[in-house]
């Protein structure tokens, strides 16, 4: 499997070639939000049982969701490149911090369990 670092570099080259005027963190974040909106739309309409997503088979819906999540990651890779952040390092360090947290223990300690 290709490492995230390699994918991030490949996506950065692709963006520069195909969208040379979208080289700002702000543009990439707007792209992230637009894609998040599409994923939210899929979830909402399926839950409401209206429009396209409600008519899709579970397989089709999952494929649409997978595509949306993938698009979010592509925009995040570009955002990280433009902000000089290694996405793989960002993910690893954040996952380590999250896994070190024990919210169940915190709630017990603070009486909110």
mmCIF file of C-alpha atoms in Angstrom:
data_model
loop_
_atom_site.group_PDB
_atom_site.id
_atom_site.type_symbol
_atom_site.label_atom_id
_atom_site.label_comp_id
_atom_site.label_asym_id
_atom_site.label_seq_id
_atom_site.Cartn_x
_atom_site.Cartn_y
_atom_site.Cartn_z
ATOM 1 C CA UNK A 1 0.000 0.000 0.000
ATOM 2 C CA UNK A 2 1.199 3.522 -0.772
ATOM 3 C CA UNK A 3 2.194 5.556 2.283
ATOM 4 C CA UNK A 4 0.288 8.712 3.116
ATOM 5 C CA UNK A 5 3.484 10.776 2.627
ATOM 6 C CA UNK A 6 3.755 9.548 -0.962
ATOM 7 C CA UNK A 7 0.045 10.152 -1.592
ATOM 8 C CA UNK A 8 0.338 13.666 -0.155
ATOM 9 C CA UNK A 9 3.201 14.468 -2.539
ATOM 10 C CA UNK A 10 1.345 12.961 -5.510
ATOM 11 C CA UNK A 11 -1.819 14.936 -4.694
ATOM 12 C CA UNK A 12 0.208 18.156 -4.324
ATOM 13 C CA UNK A 13 1.702 17.666 -7.820
ATOM 14 C CA UNK A 14 -1.754 16.864 -9.239
ATOM 15 C CA UNK A 15 -3.275 20.007 -7.664
ATOM 16 C CA UNK A 16 -0.494 22.248 -8.975
ATOM 17 C CA UNK A 17 -0.980 20.873 -12.496
ATOM 18 C CA UNK A 18 -4.778 20.829 -12.572
ATOM 19 C CA UNK A 19 -5.701 23.716 -10.266
ATOM 20 C CA UNK A 20 -2.709 26.078 -10.163
ATOM 21 C CA UNK A 21 -4.788 28.984 -8.805
ATOM 22 C CA UNK A 22 -6.162 27.066 -5.819
ATOM 23 C CA UNK A 23 -2.927 27.063 -3.878
ATOM 24 C CA UNK A 24 -4.117 28.505 -0.593
ATOM 25 C CA UNK A 25 -4.998 26.923 2.710
ATOM 26 C CA UNK A 26 -8.298 28.818 2.630
ATOM 27 C CA UNK A 27 -9.357 27.412 -0.738
ATOM 28 C CA UNK A 28 -8.497 23.909 0.428
ATOM 29 C CA UNK A 29 -10.482 24.348 3.653
ATOM 30 C CA UNK A 30 -13.478 25.558 1.655
ATOM 31 C CA UNK A 31 -13.110 22.394 -0.438
ATOM 32 C CA UNK A 32 -13.050 20.285 2.743
ATOM 33 C CA UNK A 33 -16.236 21.940 3.951
ATOM 34 C CA UNK A 34 -17.969 21.515 0.585
ATOM 35 C CA UNK A 35 -17.177 17.802 0.618
ATOM 36 C CA UNK A 36 -18.261 17.483 4.264
ATOM 37 C CA UNK A 37 -21.534 19.065 3.159
ATOM 38 C CA UNK A 38 -21.965 16.425 0.468
ATOM 39 C CA UNK A 39 -21.387 13.628 2.989
ATOM 40 C CA UNK A 40 -23.838 15.276 5.401
ATOM 41 C CA UNK A 41 -26.375 15.538 2.578
ATOM 42 C CA UNK A 42 -26.069 11.809 1.886
ATOM 43 C CA UNK A 43 -26.567 10.976 5.550
ATOM 44 C CA UNK A 44 -29.461 13.396 6.055
ATOM 45 C CA UNK A 45 -31.465 12.405 2.987
ATOM 46 C CA UNK A 46 -30.979 8.688 3.678
ATOM 47 C CA UNK A 47 -32.098 9.227 7.291
ATOM 48 C CA UNK A 48 -35.099 11.299 6.163
ATOM 49 C CA UNK A 49 -35.873 8.694 3.518
ATOM 50 C CA UNK A 50 -36.185 11.329 0.792
ATOM 51 C CA UNK A 51 -34.446 12.103 -2.490
ATOM 52 C CA UNK A 52 -31.570 10.274 -4.147
ATOM 53 C CA UNK A 53 -29.712 8.818 -1.163
ATOM 54 C CA UNK A 54 -32.888 7.178 0.166
ATOM 55 C CA UNK A 55 -33.389 5.423 -3.180
ATOM 56 C CA UNK A 56 -29.844 4.035 -3.309
ATOM 57 C CA UNK A 57 -28.988 0.509 -2.368
ATOM 58 C CA UNK A 58 -26.784 0.212 0.706
ATOM 59 C CA UNK A 59 -23.891 -0.645 -1.618
ATOM 60 C CA UNK A 60 -24.430 2.495 -3.719
ATOM 61 C CA UNK A 61 -24.780 4.651 -0.610
ATOM 62 C CA UNK A 62 -21.584 3.220 0.842
ATOM 63 C CA UNK A 63 -19.750 3.924 -2.427
ATOM 64 C CA UNK A 64 -20.990 7.542 -2.402
ATOM 65 C CA UNK A 65 -19.903 7.898 1.224
ATOM 66 C CA UNK A 66 -16.502 6.393 0.469
ATOM 67 C CA UNK A 67 -16.042 8.816 -2.425
ATOM 68 C CA UNK A 68 -17.017 11.781 -0.231
ATOM 69 C CA UNK A 69 -14.679 10.781 2.582
ATOM 70 C CA UNK A 70 -11.890 10.270 0.048
ATOM 71 C CA UNK A 71 -12.481 13.741 -1.392
ATOM 72 C CA UNK A 72 -12.266 15.207 2.122
ATOM 73 C CA UNK A 73 -8.916 13.503 2.645
ATOM 74 C CA UNK A 74 -7.588 14.763 -0.701
ATOM 75 C CA UNK A 75 -8.445 18.345 0.250
ATOM 76 C CA UNK A 76 -6.899 17.819 3.689
ATOM 77 C CA UNK A 77 -3.720 16.526 2.057
ATOM 78 C CA UNK A 78 -3.515 19.674 -0.046
ATOM 79 C CA UNK A 79 -4.247 21.850 2.986
ATOM 80 C CA UNK A 80 -1.468 20.108 4.927
ATOM 81 C CA UNK A 81 0.996 20.471 2.058
ATOM 82 C CA UNK A 82 0.303 24.194 1.792
ATOM 83 C CA UNK A 83 0.666 24.556 5.580
ATOM 84 C CA UNK A 84 3.906 22.493 5.577
ATOM 85 C CA UNK A 85 2.338 19.716 7.657
ATOM 86 C CA UNK A 86 3.069 16.048 7.070
ATOM 87 C CA UNK A 87 -0.429 14.532 7.157
ATOM 88 C CA UNK A 88 0.888 11.138 8.225
ATOM 89 C CA UNK A 89 2.722 12.649 11.207
ATOM 90 C CA UNK A 90 -0.356 14.732 12.089
ATOM 91 C CA UNK A 91 -2.577 11.661 12.073
ATOM 92 C CA UNK A 92 -0.131 9.491 14.025
ATOM 93 C CA UNK A 93 0.523 12.057 16.749
ATOM 94 C CA UNK A 94 -3.165 12.855 17.145
ATOM 95 C CA UNK A 95 -4.155 9.181 17.262
ATOM 96 C CA UNK A 96 -1.542 8.610 19.968
ATOM 97 C CA UNK A 97 -2.965 11.499 22.027
ATOM 98 C CA UNK A 98 -6.539 10.309 21.551
ATOM 99 C CA UNK A 99 -5.697 6.727 22.518
ATOM 100 C CA UNK A 100 -3.955 7.980 25.670
ATOM 101 C CA UNK A 101 -7.193 9.626 26.853
ATOM 102 C CA UNK A 102 -9.533 7.664 29.084
ATOM 103 C CA UNK A 103 -12.764 9.605 29.170
ATOM 104 C CA UNK A 104 -14.549 6.854 31.045
ATOM 105 C CA UNK A 105 -11.989 7.171 33.860
ATOM 106 C CA UNK A 106 -12.236 10.993 33.684
ATOM 107 C CA UNK A 107 -16.021 10.870 34.080
ATOM 108 C CA UNK A 108 -15.708 8.525 37.084
ATOM 109 C CA UNK A 109 -13.100 10.800 38.678
ATOM 110 C CA UNK A 110 -15.193 13.938 38.144
ATOM 111 C CA UNK A 111 -18.535 12.375 39.054
ATOM 112 C CA UNK A 112 -20.147 12.622 35.633
ATOM 113 C CA UNK A 113 -20.342 8.895 34.900
#
